[in-house]
PDB file of C-alpha atoms and ligand atoms in Angstrom:
ATOM      1  CA  MET A 235      -2.890  10.586  85.020  1.00 97.00           C
ATOM      2  CA  GLN A 236       0.476  12.164  85.651  1.00 98.00           C
ATOM      3  CA  GLN A 237       2.138   8.778  85.348  1.00 98.00           C
ATOM      4  CA  LEU A 238       0.279   8.012  82.130  1.00 98.00           C
ATOM      5  CA  LEU A 239       1.381  11.280  80.497  1.00 98.00           C
ATOM      6  CA  GLU A 240       4.967  10.583  81.513  1.00 98.00           C
ATOM      7  CA  GLU A 241       4.806   7.043  80.133  1.00 98.00           C
ATOM      8  CA  ILE A 242       3.476   8.303  76.808  1.00 98.00           C
ATOM      9  CA  THR A 243       6.229  10.930  76.663  1.00 98.00           C
ATOM     10  CA  GLN A 244       8.945   8.385  77.422  1.00 98.00           C
ATOM     11  CA  GLN A 245       7.655   5.904  74.899  1.00 97.00           C
ATOM     12  CA  LEU A 246       7.432   8.476  72.115  1.00 97.00           C
ATOM     13  CA  ALA A 247      10.920   9.803  72.873  1.00 95.00           C
ATOM     14  CA  LEU A 248      12.202   6.465  71.507  1.00 94.00           C
ATOM     15  CA  GLU A 249      10.509   6.983  68.135  1.00 93.00           C
ATOM     16  CA  THR A 250      12.873   7.595  65.266  1.00 92.00           C
ATOM     17  CA  GLU A 251      10.150   8.104  62.643  1.00 94.00           C
ATOM     18  CA  ARG A 252       8.819  11.513  63.737  1.00 94.00           C
ATOM     19  CA  GLY A 253       7.250  12.892  60.525  1.00 96.00           C
ATOM     20  CA  LYS A 254       8.347  15.993  58.668  1.00 94.00           C
ATOM     21  CA  VAL A 255       8.155  19.587  59.909  1.00 95.00           C
ATOM     22  CA  ALA A 256       6.158  21.967  57.718  1.00 92.00           C
ATOM     23  CA  ASP A 257       8.573  23.667  55.353  1.00 89.00           C
ATOM     24  CA  TYR A 258       6.197  25.700  53.202  1.00 90.00           C
ATOM     25  CA  ILE A 259       6.302  28.223  56.056  1.00 91.00           C
ATOM     26  CA  PRO A 260      10.098  28.731  56.345  1.00 90.00           C
ATOM     27  CA  GLN A 261       9.923  29.859  59.968  1.00 88.00           C
ATOM     28  CA  LEU A 262       8.328  26.514  60.960  1.00 92.00           C
ATOM     29  CA  ALA A 263      11.008  24.522  59.145  1.00 92.00           C
ATOM     30  CA  GLU A 264      13.497  25.653  61.783  1.00 92.00           C
ATOM     31  CA  VAL A 265      11.701  23.976  64.693  1.00 94.00           C
ATOM     32  CA  ASP A 266      13.484  20.995  66.298  1.00 94.00           C
ATOM     33  CA  PRO A 267      11.355  17.886  65.536  1.00 94.00           C
ATOM     34  CA  HIS A 268      12.537  16.060  68.648  1.00 95.00           C
ATOM     35  CA  GLN A 269      10.403  18.110  71.005  1.00 97.00           C
ATOM     36  CA  PHE A 270       7.254  16.635  72.509  1.00 98.00           C
ATOM     37  CA  GLY A 271       4.765  17.954  75.034  1.00 98.00           C
ATOM     38  CA  ILE A 272       1.423  16.818  76.430  1.00 98.00           C
ATOM     39  CA  SER A 273      -0.944  18.530  78.828  1.00 98.00           C
ATOM     40  CA  LEU A 274      -4.334  17.684  80.330  1.00 98.00           C
ATOM     41  CA  ALA A 275      -6.705  20.090  82.054  1.00 97.00           C
ATOM     42  CA  THR A 276      -9.690  18.357  83.661  1.00 96.00           C
ATOM     43  CA  VAL A 277     -13.148  19.822  84.234  1.00 95.00           C
ATOM     44  CA  GLU A 278     -12.527  19.357  87.962  1.00 93.00           C
ATOM     45  CA  GLY A 279      -9.653  21.816  87.718  1.00 93.00           C
ATOM     46  CA  GLU A 280      -6.749  19.372  87.849  1.00 96.00           C
ATOM     47  CA  ARG A 281      -3.697  19.914  85.626  1.00 97.00           C
ATOM     48  CA  PHE A 282      -1.216  17.297  84.422  1.00 98.00           C
ATOM     49  CA  SER A 283       1.601  17.652  81.952  1.00 98.00           C
ATOM     50  CA  ALA A 284       4.797  16.000  80.702  1.00 98.00           C
ATOM     51  CA  GLY A 285       7.646  16.769  78.308  1.00 98.00           C
ATOM     52  CA  ALA A 286       7.956  20.234  76.801  1.00 98.00           C
ATOM     53  CA  ALA A 287       4.423  21.199  77.867  1.00 98.00           C
ATOM     54  CA  ALA A 288       5.437  24.752  78.795  1.00 98.00           C
ATOM     55  CA  THR A 289       7.229  25.525  75.509  1.00 98.00           C
ATOM     56  CA  PRO A 290       5.268  27.865  73.199  1.00 98.00           C
ATOM     57  CA  PHE A 291       4.826  26.719  69.596  1.00 98.00           C
ATOM     58  CA  SER A 292       2.915  28.025  66.588  1.00 98.00           C
ATOM     59  CA  ILE A 293      -0.657  26.801  67.048  1.00 98.00           C
ATOM     60  CA  GLN A 294      -1.499  27.462  63.377  1.00 98.00           C
ATOM     61  CA  SER A 295      -4.882  25.954  62.442  1.00 98.00           C
ATOM     62  CA  ILE A 296      -5.845  25.185  66.033  1.00 98.00           C
ATOM     63  CA  SER A 297      -6.602  28.921  66.179  1.00 98.00           C
ATOM     64  CA  LYS A 298      -9.509  28.238  63.798  1.00 98.00           C
ATOM     65  CA  VAL A 299     -11.440  26.844  66.786  1.00 98.00           C
ATOM     66  CA  PHE A 300     -11.122  30.216  68.518  1.00 98.00           C
ATOM     67  CA  THR A 301     -12.088  32.321  65.490  1.00 98.00           C
ATOM     68  CA  LEU A 302     -15.041  30.000  64.834  1.00 98.00           C
ATOM     69  CA  THR A 303     -16.168  30.537  68.433  1.00 98.00           C
ATOM     70  CA  MET A 304     -15.848  34.302  67.977  1.00 98.00           C
ATOM     71  CA  GLY A 305     -17.642  34.164  64.627  1.00 98.00           C
ATOM     72  CA  LEU A 306     -20.595  32.304  66.117  1.00 98.00           C
ATOM     73  CA  GLY A 307     -20.638  34.810  68.982  1.00 97.00           C
ATOM     74  CA  LYS A 308     -20.851  37.723  66.564  1.00 97.00           C
ATOM     75  CA  LEU A 309     -23.074  36.327  63.809  1.00 97.00           C
ATOM     76  CA  GLY A 310     -24.839  33.319  65.336  1.00 97.00           C
ATOM     77  CA  ASP A 311     -26.240  31.076  62.623  1.00 97.00           C
ATOM     78  CA  GLY A 312     -25.619  33.907  60.143  1.00 97.00           C
ATOM     79  CA  LEU A 313     -22.056  32.639  59.976  1.00 98.00           C
ATOM     80  CA  TRP A 314     -23.265  29.643  57.962  1.00 98.00           C
ATOM     81  CA  THR A 315     -24.266  31.832  55.005  1.00 97.00           C
ATOM     82  CA  ASN A 316     -20.703  31.859  53.728  1.00 96.00           C
ATOM     83  CA  VAL A 317     -19.221  28.729  55.380  1.00 98.00           C
ATOM     84  CA  GLY A 318     -20.531  25.168  55.363  1.00 98.00           C
ATOM     85  CA  ARG A 319     -20.308  22.459  57.982  1.00 97.00           C
ATOM     86  CA  GLU A 320     -19.518  19.289  56.105  1.00 98.00           C
ATOM     87  CA  PRO A 321     -16.192  17.465  55.956  1.00 98.00           C
ATOM     88  CA  SER A 322     -14.360  18.229  52.735  1.00 97.00           C
ATOM     89  CA  GLY A 323     -12.388  15.042  52.153  1.00 95.00           C
ATOM     90  CA  ASP A 324      -9.733  17.240  50.547  1.00 95.00           C
ATOM     91  CA  PRO A 325      -6.440  18.655  51.846  1.00 95.00           C
ATOM     92  CA  PHE A 326      -6.561  21.728  54.101  1.00 96.00           C
ATOM     93  CA  ASN A 327      -5.398  24.110  51.370  1.00 95.00           C
ATOM     94  CA  SER A 328      -7.478  22.685  48.510  1.00 96.00           C
ATOM     95  CA  ILE A 329      -9.346  24.948  46.070  1.00 96.00           C
ATOM     96  CA  VAL A 330     -11.285  22.384  43.966  1.00 96.00           C
ATOM     97  CA  GLN A 331     -14.634  22.426  45.768  1.00 97.00           C
ATOM     98  CA  LEU A 332     -14.901  26.201  45.704  1.00 97.00           C
ATOM     99  CA  GLU A 333     -15.524  26.273  41.971  1.00 97.00           C
ATOM    100  CA  HIS A 334     -18.353  23.730  42.054  1.00 95.00           C
ATOM    101  CA  GLU A 335     -19.923  25.072  45.213  1.00 97.00           C
ATOM    102  CA  ASN A 336     -20.294  28.788  44.513  1.00 97.00           C
ATOM    103  CA  GLY A 337     -17.190  29.787  46.397  1.00 98.00           C
ATOM    104  CA  LYS A 338     -18.638  28.555  49.708  1.00 98.00           C
ATOM    105  CA  PRO A 339     -16.032  26.577  51.664  1.00 98.00           C
ATOM    106  CA  ARG A 340     -17.195  23.252  53.092  1.00 98.00           C
ATOM    107  CA  ASN A 341     -16.289  23.985  56.723  1.00 98.00           C
ATOM    108  CA  PRO A 342     -14.571  26.520  58.994  1.00 98.00           C
ATOM    109  CA  PHE A 343     -11.431  24.407  59.523  1.00 98.00           C
ATOM    110  CA  ILE A 344     -10.056  24.098  56.001  1.00 98.00           C
ATOM    111  CA  ASN A 345      -8.082  27.203  55.025  1.00 98.00           C
ATOM    112  CA  ALA A 346     -10.767  28.618  52.733  1.00 98.00           C
ATOM    113  CA  GLY A 347     -13.367  28.273  55.501  1.00 98.00           C
ATOM    114  CA  ALA A 348     -11.134  29.857  58.115  1.00 98.00           C
ATOM    115  CA  ILE A 349     -10.385  32.775  55.777  1.00 98.00           C
ATOM    116  CA  ALA A 350     -14.146  33.250  55.277  1.00 98.00           C
ATOM    117  CA  VAL A 351     -14.632  33.220  59.070  1.00 98.00           C
ATOM    118  CA  VAL A 352     -11.952  35.903  59.478  1.00 98.00           C
ATOM    119  CA  ASP A 353     -13.686  38.051  56.882  1.00 98.00           C
ATOM    120  CA  ALA A 354     -16.963  37.577  58.766  1.00 98.00           C
ATOM    121  CA  ILE A 355     -15.557  38.599  62.149  1.00 98.00           C
ATOM    122  CA  MET A 356     -13.789  41.723  60.781  1.00 98.00           C
ATOM    123  CA  MET A 357     -17.131  43.509  60.343  1.00 97.00           C
ATOM    124  CA  GLY A 358     -15.589  46.549  58.692  1.00 96.00           C
ATOM    125  CA  HIS A 359     -12.777  46.867  61.221  1.00 97.00           C
ATOM    126  CA  GLU A 360      -9.055  47.001  60.609  1.00 97.00           C
ATOM    127  CA  PRO A 361      -6.914  43.839  61.047  1.00 98.00           C
ATOM    128  CA  ARG A 362      -5.306  45.379  64.139  1.00 97.00           C
ATOM    129  CA  GLU A 363      -8.701  45.722  65.859  1.00 98.00           C
ATOM    130  CA  THR A 364      -9.852  42.211  64.968  1.00 98.00           C
ATOM    131  CA  LEU A 365      -6.536  40.775  66.155  1.00 98.00           C
ATOM    132  CA  ALA A 366      -6.742  42.676  69.437  1.00 98.00           C
ATOM    133  CA  GLU A 367     -10.198  41.227  69.971  1.00 98.00           C
ATOM    134  CA  LEU A 368      -8.992  37.701  69.169  1.00 98.00           C
ATOM    135  CA  LEU A 369      -6.019  38.053  71.484  1.00 98.00           C
ATOM    136  CA  SER A 370      -8.144  39.239  74.374  1.00 97.00           C
ATOM    137  CA  PHE A 371     -10.588  36.369  73.824  1.00 97.00           C
ATOM    138  CA  VAL A 372      -7.818  33.757  73.821  1.00 97.00           C
ATOM    139  CA  ARG A 373      -6.157  35.400  76.835  1.00 96.00           C
ATOM    140  CA  TYR A 374      -9.500  35.266  78.613  1.00 95.00           C
ATOM    141  CA  ILE A 375     -10.153  31.543  77.996  1.00 96.00           C
ATOM    142  CA  THR A 376      -6.528  30.718  78.804  1.00 95.00           C
ATOM    143  CA  ASP A 377      -6.504  32.996  81.846  1.00 93.00           C
ATOM    144  CA  ASP A 378      -3.058  34.151  80.757  1.00 95.00           C
ATOM    145  CA  GLN A 379      -2.236  37.708  79.688  1.00 96.00           C
ATOM    146  CA  SER A 380       1.176  36.727  78.314  1.00 97.00           C
ATOM    147  CA  LEU A 381      -0.086  35.151  75.056  1.00 97.00           C
ATOM    148  CA  TYR A 382       1.257  36.750  71.872  1.00 96.00           C
ATOM    149  CA  PHE A 383       1.306  36.587  68.080  1.00 98.00           C
ATOM    150  CA  ASP A 384       4.682  35.518  66.684  1.00 97.00           C
ATOM    151  CA  HIS A 385       5.146  38.254  64.089  1.00 97.00           C
ATOM    152  CA  GLN A 386       8.047  36.461  62.421  1.00 96.00           C
ATOM    153  CA  VAL A 387       5.881  33.432  61.696  1.00 96.00           C
ATOM    154  CA  ALA A 388       3.117  35.691  60.365  1.00 97.00           C
ATOM    155  CA  ALA A 389       5.592  37.557  58.137  1.00 96.00           C
ATOM    156  CA  SER A 390       7.043  34.266  56.908  1.00 95.00           C
ATOM    157  CA  GLU A 391       3.585  33.133  55.888  1.00 96.00           C
ATOM    158  CA  MET A 392       2.709  36.465  54.286  1.00 96.00           C
ATOM    159  CA  ALA A 393       5.860  36.166  52.171  1.00 95.00           C
ATOM    160  CA  HIS A 394       4.657  32.775  50.920  1.00 95.00           C
ATOM    161  CA  LYS A 395       0.979  33.569  50.695  1.00 97.00           C
ATOM    162  CA  ASP A 396       0.207  32.507  47.110  1.00 97.00           C
ATOM    163  CA  ARG A 397      -1.871  29.468  47.928  1.00 97.00           C
ATOM    164  CA  ASN A 398      -4.009  31.150  50.586  1.00 98.00           C
ATOM    165  CA  ALA A 399      -4.225  34.305  48.485  1.00 98.00           C
ATOM    166  CA  SER A 400      -5.643  32.196  45.636  1.00 98.00           C
ATOM    167  CA  LEU A 401      -8.327  30.786  47.915  1.00 98.00           C
ATOM    168  CA  ALA A 402      -9.223  34.265  49.176  1.00 98.00           C
ATOM    169  CA  HIS A 403      -9.364  35.888  45.742  1.00 98.00           C
ATOM    170  CA  PHE A 404     -11.411  33.013  44.380  1.00 98.00           C
ATOM    171  CA  MET A 405     -13.941  33.357  47.199  1.00 98.00           C
ATOM    172  CA  LYS A 406     -14.024  37.118  46.763  1.00 98.00           C
ATOM    173  CA  ALA A 407     -14.862  36.625  43.078  1.00 98.00           C
ATOM    174  CA  PHE A 408     -17.971  34.740  44.252  1.00 98.00           C
ATOM    175  CA  GLY A 409     -18.877  37.620  46.574  1.00 97.00           C
ATOM    176  CA  ARG A 410     -18.055  35.607  49.691  1.00 97.00           C
ATOM    177  CA  LEU A 411     -15.582  38.097  51.184  1.00 98.00           C
ATOM    178  CA  ARG A 412     -16.408  41.714  52.061  1.00 97.00           C
ATOM    179  CA  HIS A 413     -12.973  43.038  52.961  1.00 98.00           C
ATOM    180  CA  ASP A 414      -9.765  43.708  51.100  1.00 98.00           C
ATOM    181  CA  VAL A 415      -8.043  40.354  50.482  1.00 98.00           C
ATOM    182  CA  ASP A 416      -4.649  41.435  51.833  1.00 97.00           C
ATOM    183  CA  LYS A 417      -6.232  42.685  55.051  1.00 98.00           C
ATOM    184  CA  VAL A 418      -8.111  39.416  55.508  1.00 98.00           C
ATOM    185  CA  LEU A 419      -4.943  37.410  54.844  1.00 98.00           C
ATOM    186  CA  GLY A 420      -2.847  39.548  57.191  1.00 98.00           C
ATOM    187  CA  THR A 421      -5.393  38.904  59.932  1.00 98.00           C
ATOM    188  CA  TYR A 422      -5.542  35.185  59.147  1.00 98.00           C
ATOM    189  CA  PHE A 423      -1.742  34.765  59.177  1.00 98.00           C
ATOM    190  CA  HIS A 424      -1.449  36.500  62.548  1.00 98.00           C
ATOM    191  CA  GLN A 425      -4.240  34.330  63.930  1.00 98.00           C
ATOM    192  CA  CYS A 426      -2.313  31.234  62.809  1.00 98.00           C
ATOM    193  CA  ALA A 427       0.895  32.661  64.327  1.00 98.00           C
ATOM    194  CA  LEU A 428      -0.493  32.616  67.861  1.00 98.00           C
ATOM    195  CA  ALA A 429       2.172  31.063  70.067  1.00 98.00           C
ATOM    196  CA  MET A 430       0.918  28.827  72.870  1.00 98.00           C
ATOM    197  CA  SER A 431       2.231  26.000  75.002  1.00 98.00           C
ATOM    198  CA  CYS A 432       0.411  22.693  75.572  1.00 98.00           C
ATOM    199  CA  ASP A 433      -0.410  23.873  79.095  1.00 98.00           C
ATOM    200  CA  GLN A 434      -2.014  27.063  77.786  1.00 98.00           C
ATOM    201  CA  LEU A 435      -3.824  25.293  74.968  1.00 98.00           C
ATOM    202  CA  ALA A 436      -5.302  22.611  77.237  1.00 98.00           C
ATOM    203  CA  HIS A 437      -6.620  25.353  79.503  1.00 97.00           C
ATOM    204  CA  ALA A 438      -8.053  27.277  76.536  1.00 97.00           C
ATOM    205  CA  GLY A 439     -10.027  24.229  75.353  1.00 98.00           C
ATOM    206  CA  LEU A 440     -11.600  23.521  78.707  1.00 97.00           C
ATOM    207  CA  PHE A 441     -14.840  25.379  77.941  1.00 98.00           C
ATOM    208  CA  LEU A 442     -15.520  22.869  75.150  1.00 98.00           C
ATOM    209  CA  ALA A 443     -15.131  19.982  77.601  1.00 98.00           C
ATOM    210  CA  SER A 444     -17.618  21.393  80.090  1.00 96.00           C
ATOM    211  CA  ASP A 445     -20.700  22.448  78.112  1.00 97.00           C
ATOM    212  CA  GLY A 446     -19.346  25.910  77.374  1.00 98.00           C
ATOM    213  CA  VAL A 447     -18.293  26.849  80.908  1.00 96.00           C
ATOM    214  CA  ASN A 448     -14.716  27.807  81.626  1.00 89.00           C
ATOM    215  CA  ARG A 449     -13.374  25.757  84.554  1.00 80.00           C
ATOM    216  CA  PRO A 450     -12.447  26.257  87.297  1.00 75.00           C
ATOM    217  CA  SER A 451     -13.584  29.904  87.062  1.00 81.00           C
ATOM    218  CA  ASN A 452     -17.171  28.820  86.220  1.00 89.00           C
ATOM    219  CA  LEU A 453     -17.542  31.639  83.697  1.00 87.00           C
ATOM    220  CA  ARG A 454     -19.710  30.803  80.696  1.00 94.00           C
ATOM    221  CA  VAL A 455     -17.964  31.201  77.339  1.00 96.00           C
ATOM    222  CA  VAL A 456     -20.645  29.733  75.030  1.00 98.00           C
ATOM    223  CA  SER A 457     -23.987  27.948  75.450  1.00 98.00           C
ATOM    224  CA  PRO A 458     -23.978  24.152  75.910  1.00 98.00           C
ATOM    225  CA  GLN A 459     -25.507  23.797  72.449  1.00 98.00           C
ATOM    226  CA  ARG A 460     -22.736  25.865  70.860  1.00 98.00           C
ATOM    227  CA  ALA A 461     -20.013  23.891  72.646  1.00 98.00           C
ATOM    228  CA  ARG A 462     -21.571  20.665  71.374  1.00 98.00           C
ATOM    229  CA  ARG A 463     -21.720  21.999  67.822  1.00 98.00           C
ATOM    230  CA  ILE A 464     -18.097  23.184  67.840  1.00 98.00           C
ATOM    231  CA  ASN A 465     -17.042  19.765  69.140  1.00 98.00           C
ATOM    232  CA  SER A 466     -18.966  18.031  66.371  1.00 98.00           C
ATOM    233  CA  LEU A 467     -17.233  20.175  63.741  1.00 98.00           C
ATOM    234  CA  MET A 468     -13.862  19.324  65.292  1.00 98.00           C
ATOM    235  CA  MET A 469     -14.714  15.640  65.143  1.00 98.00           C
ATOM    236  CA  MET A 470     -15.878  15.737  61.514  1.00 98.00           C
ATOM    237  CA  CYS A 471     -13.497  18.303  60.016  1.00 98.00           C
ATOM    238  CA  GLY A 472     -10.669  19.060  62.463  1.00 98.00           C
ATOM    239  CA  HIS A 473      -8.098  16.891  60.682  1.00 98.00           C
ATOM    240  CA  TYR A 474      -9.183  17.683  57.097  1.00 97.00           C
ATOM    241  CA  ASP A 475      -9.029  14.615  54.826  1.00 97.00           C
ATOM    242  CA  ALA A 476      -7.724  12.545  57.743  1.00 98.00           C
ATOM    243  CA  SER A 477     -10.643  13.397  60.060  1.00 98.00           C
ATOM    244  CA  GLY A 478     -12.141   9.937  59.585  1.00 98.00           C
ATOM    245  CA  GLU A 479      -8.842   8.314  60.458  1.00 98.00           C
ATOM    246  CA  PHE A 480      -8.442  10.480  63.559  1.00 98.00           C
ATOM    247  CA  ALA A 481     -12.007   9.635  64.690  1.00 98.00           C
ATOM    248  CA  PHE A 482     -11.301   5.953  64.066  1.00 98.00           C
ATOM    249  CA  ARG A 483      -8.075   5.948  66.049  1.00 98.00           C
ATOM    250  CA  VAL A 484      -8.775   8.524  68.764  1.00 98.00           C
ATOM    251  CA  GLY A 485     -12.508   9.223  68.776  1.00 98.00           C
ATOM    252  CA  LEU A 486     -12.320  12.703  70.269  1.00 98.00           C
ATOM    253  CA  PRO A 487     -13.163  16.080  68.747  1.00 98.00           C
ATOM    254  CA  GLY A 488      -9.728  17.330  67.708  1.00 98.00           C
ATOM    255  CA  LYS A 489      -8.096  20.173  65.839  1.00 98.00           C
ATOM    256  CA  SER A 490      -4.618  19.992  64.400  1.00 98.00           C
ATOM    257  CA  GLY A 491      -2.193  22.652  63.179  1.00 98.00           C
ATOM    258  CA  VAL A 492       0.870  22.492  60.941  1.00 97.00           C
ATOM    259  CA  GLY A 493       2.978  23.631  63.899  1.00 97.00           C
ATOM    260  CA  GLY A 494       2.507  20.047  65.142  1.00 98.00           C
ATOM    261  CA  GLY A 495      -0.061  20.738  67.844  1.00 98.00           C
ATOM    262  CA  ILE A 496      -3.400  19.003  68.408  1.00 98.00           C
ATOM    263  CA  LEU A 497      -6.158  20.132  70.750  1.00 98.00           C
ATOM    264  CA  ALA A 498      -8.504  17.276  71.694  1.00 99.00           C
ATOM    265  CA  ILE A 499     -11.664  17.546  73.770  1.00 98.00           C
ATOM    266  CA  ALA A 500     -13.002  14.783  75.999  1.00 98.00           C
ATOM    267  CA  PRO A 501     -16.511  16.119  76.732  1.00 98.00           C
ATOM    268  CA  GLY A 502     -17.365  16.081  80.424  1.00 97.00           C
ATOM    269  CA  ARG A 503     -13.801  15.106  81.292  1.00 97.00           C
ATOM    270  CA  GLY A 504     -11.095  17.411  80.096  1.00 98.00           C
ATOM    271  CA  SER A 505      -9.102  19.119  77.410  1.00 98.00           C
ATOM    272  CA  LEU A 506      -5.839  17.709  76.054  1.00 98.00           C
ATOM    273  CA  ALA A 507      -3.086  19.390  74.119  1.00 98.00           C
ATOM    274  CA  VAL A 508      -0.174  17.578  72.483  1.00 98.00           C
ATOM    275  CA  TRP A 509       2.721  18.898  70.453  1.00 98.00           C
ATOM    276  CA  SER A 510       5.227  17.112  68.242  1.00 98.00           C
ATOM    277  CA  PRO A 511       6.373  19.218  65.251  1.00 97.00           C
ATOM    278  CA  GLY A 512       6.763  16.377  62.714  1.00 97.00           C
ATOM    279  CA  LEU A 513       3.725  15.957  60.444  1.00 97.00           C
ATOM    280  CA  ASP A 514       2.206  13.093  58.497  1.00 96.00           C
ATOM    281  CA  GLU A 515       1.305  13.409  54.812  1.00 96.00           C
ATOM    282  CA  TYR A 516      -1.989  15.142  55.674  1.00 97.00           C
ATOM    283  CA  GLY A 517      -0.250  17.900  57.632  1.00 95.00           C
ATOM    284  CA  ASN A 518      -1.271  16.558  61.046  1.00 97.00           C
ATOM    285  CA  SER A 519       1.149  15.808  63.903  1.00 97.00           C
ATOM    286  CA  LEU A 520       2.371  12.226  63.492  1.00 97.00           C
ATOM    287  CA  LEU A 521       3.295  11.533  67.107  1.00 98.00           C
ATOM    288  CA  GLY A 522       0.641  13.881  68.478  1.00 98.00           C
ATOM    289  CA  ALA A 523      -2.096  11.628  67.100  1.00 98.00           C
ATOM    290  CA  ARG A 524      -0.249   8.566  68.377  1.00 98.00           C
ATOM    291  CA  ALA A 525      -0.016  10.075  71.859  1.00 98.00           C
ATOM    292  CA  LEU A 526      -3.759  10.717  71.890  1.00 98.00           C
ATOM    293  CA  GLU A 527      -4.446   7.205  70.658  1.00 98.00           C
ATOM    294  CA  MET A 528      -2.358   5.806  73.528  1.00 98.00           C
ATOM    295  CA  PHE A 529      -4.169   8.095  75.955  1.00 98.00           C
ATOM    296  CA  VAL A 530      -7.698   7.003  74.973  1.00 98.00           C
ATOM    297  CA  GLN A 531      -6.723   3.345  74.903  1.00 97.00           C
ATOM    298  CA  ARG A 532      -5.594   3.571  78.506  1.00 97.00           C
ATOM    299  CA  THR A 533      -8.348   5.848  79.837  1.00 98.00           C
ATOM    300  CA  GLY A 534     -11.357   4.882  77.711  1.00 97.00           C
ATOM    301  CA  TRP A 535     -12.063   8.597  77.277  1.00 98.00           C
ATOM    302  CA  SER A 536     -12.968   8.354  73.591  1.00 98.00           C
ATOM    303  CA  VAL A 537     -16.553   9.541  73.020  1.00 97.00           C
ATOM    304  CA  PHE A 538     -17.190   6.104  71.496  1.00 96.00           C
ATOM    305  CA  GLY A 539     -16.170   4.200  74.630  1.00 90.00           C
ATOM    306  CA  HIS A 540     -13.210   1.911  75.219  1.00 87.00           C
TER     307      HIS A 540
HETATM  308  N1  LIG B1403      -3.173  23.267  58.613  1.00 55.02           N
HETATM  309  C1  LIG B1403      -2.681  24.413  59.031  1.00 55.02           C
HETATM  310  O1  LIG B1403      -2.298  24.561  60.192  1.00 55.02           O
HETATM  311  C2  LIG B1403      -2.521  25.470  57.979  1.00 55.02           C
HETATM  312  C3  LIG B1403      -2.410  26.846  58.545  1.00 55.02           C
HETATM  313  C4  LIG B1403      -1.427  27.673  57.781  1.00 55.02           C
HETATM  314  N2  LIG B1403      -1.327  28.948  58.422  1.00 55.02           N
HETATM  315  C5  LIG B1403      -1.844  27.818  56.342  1.00 55.02           C
HETATM  316  O2  LIG B1403      -2.617  28.673  56.060  1.00 55.02           O
HETATM  317  O3  LIG B1403      -1.416  27.120  55.477  1.00 55.02           O
END
């Protein structure tokens, strides 16, 4: 495994076409697109990594997996009152479906859905309290107390919030949000500004690879049924309008972020994190997806077989 990760890293270092870093969040536009990291945490407790796997980056929408997990923990199936679970087939920041579908976002991984999940987990509390809870949850599943929110990234996004603010206000007009829109957005932008390395992210995803149990500590995070359901949402919706393409090429539940990270789960086997800041036209890591495609071709770890 170690050799495979190193081979993938070496091969991708030769790539000249690396995609485009997100520039609608000015802080992310400053990231060097030549960086690449990959990390694998197996259910047996082994760890492998190559490249810049210890460098923290902005996990952005990958955080939506963690807030979804928290939301299901707090509300159970009640969460689905204000968020759907179907792929949208539209870009991550699209507003069009909301008007036809009573302000109910299609799934928890598009921006509108993630904003609705944040509103649901706030439960009358202040952003600070919800963020503290999120941080302790992610620290717990990562087994690392050093994780932090990058406040500069959050501020950068708050300063360019118009698109997400539109989604939030539109949903609020349909009665889908309970809290003050600016408080919900402030919470959402901090969630997206979580800084994590591939090593930390692979560890954090391990509970989804082992029926809800955190390995190697053996502590249960969610039920097996809930882990399966979160994985299915990642498979169907984790890459927005390129989720079909990602399933076709990689065949693993995966969640991308505009920071260039992807978390991919190989159920029963392990959790993989890759990071390459350049994005494709759908806002997903260009080389990250290629690295995962190379990985499944060599290992046969896709859920659909070799
Ligand atoms: N796809 C993403 O990672 C988008 C997250 C980003 N924070 C946004 O709201 O636009």
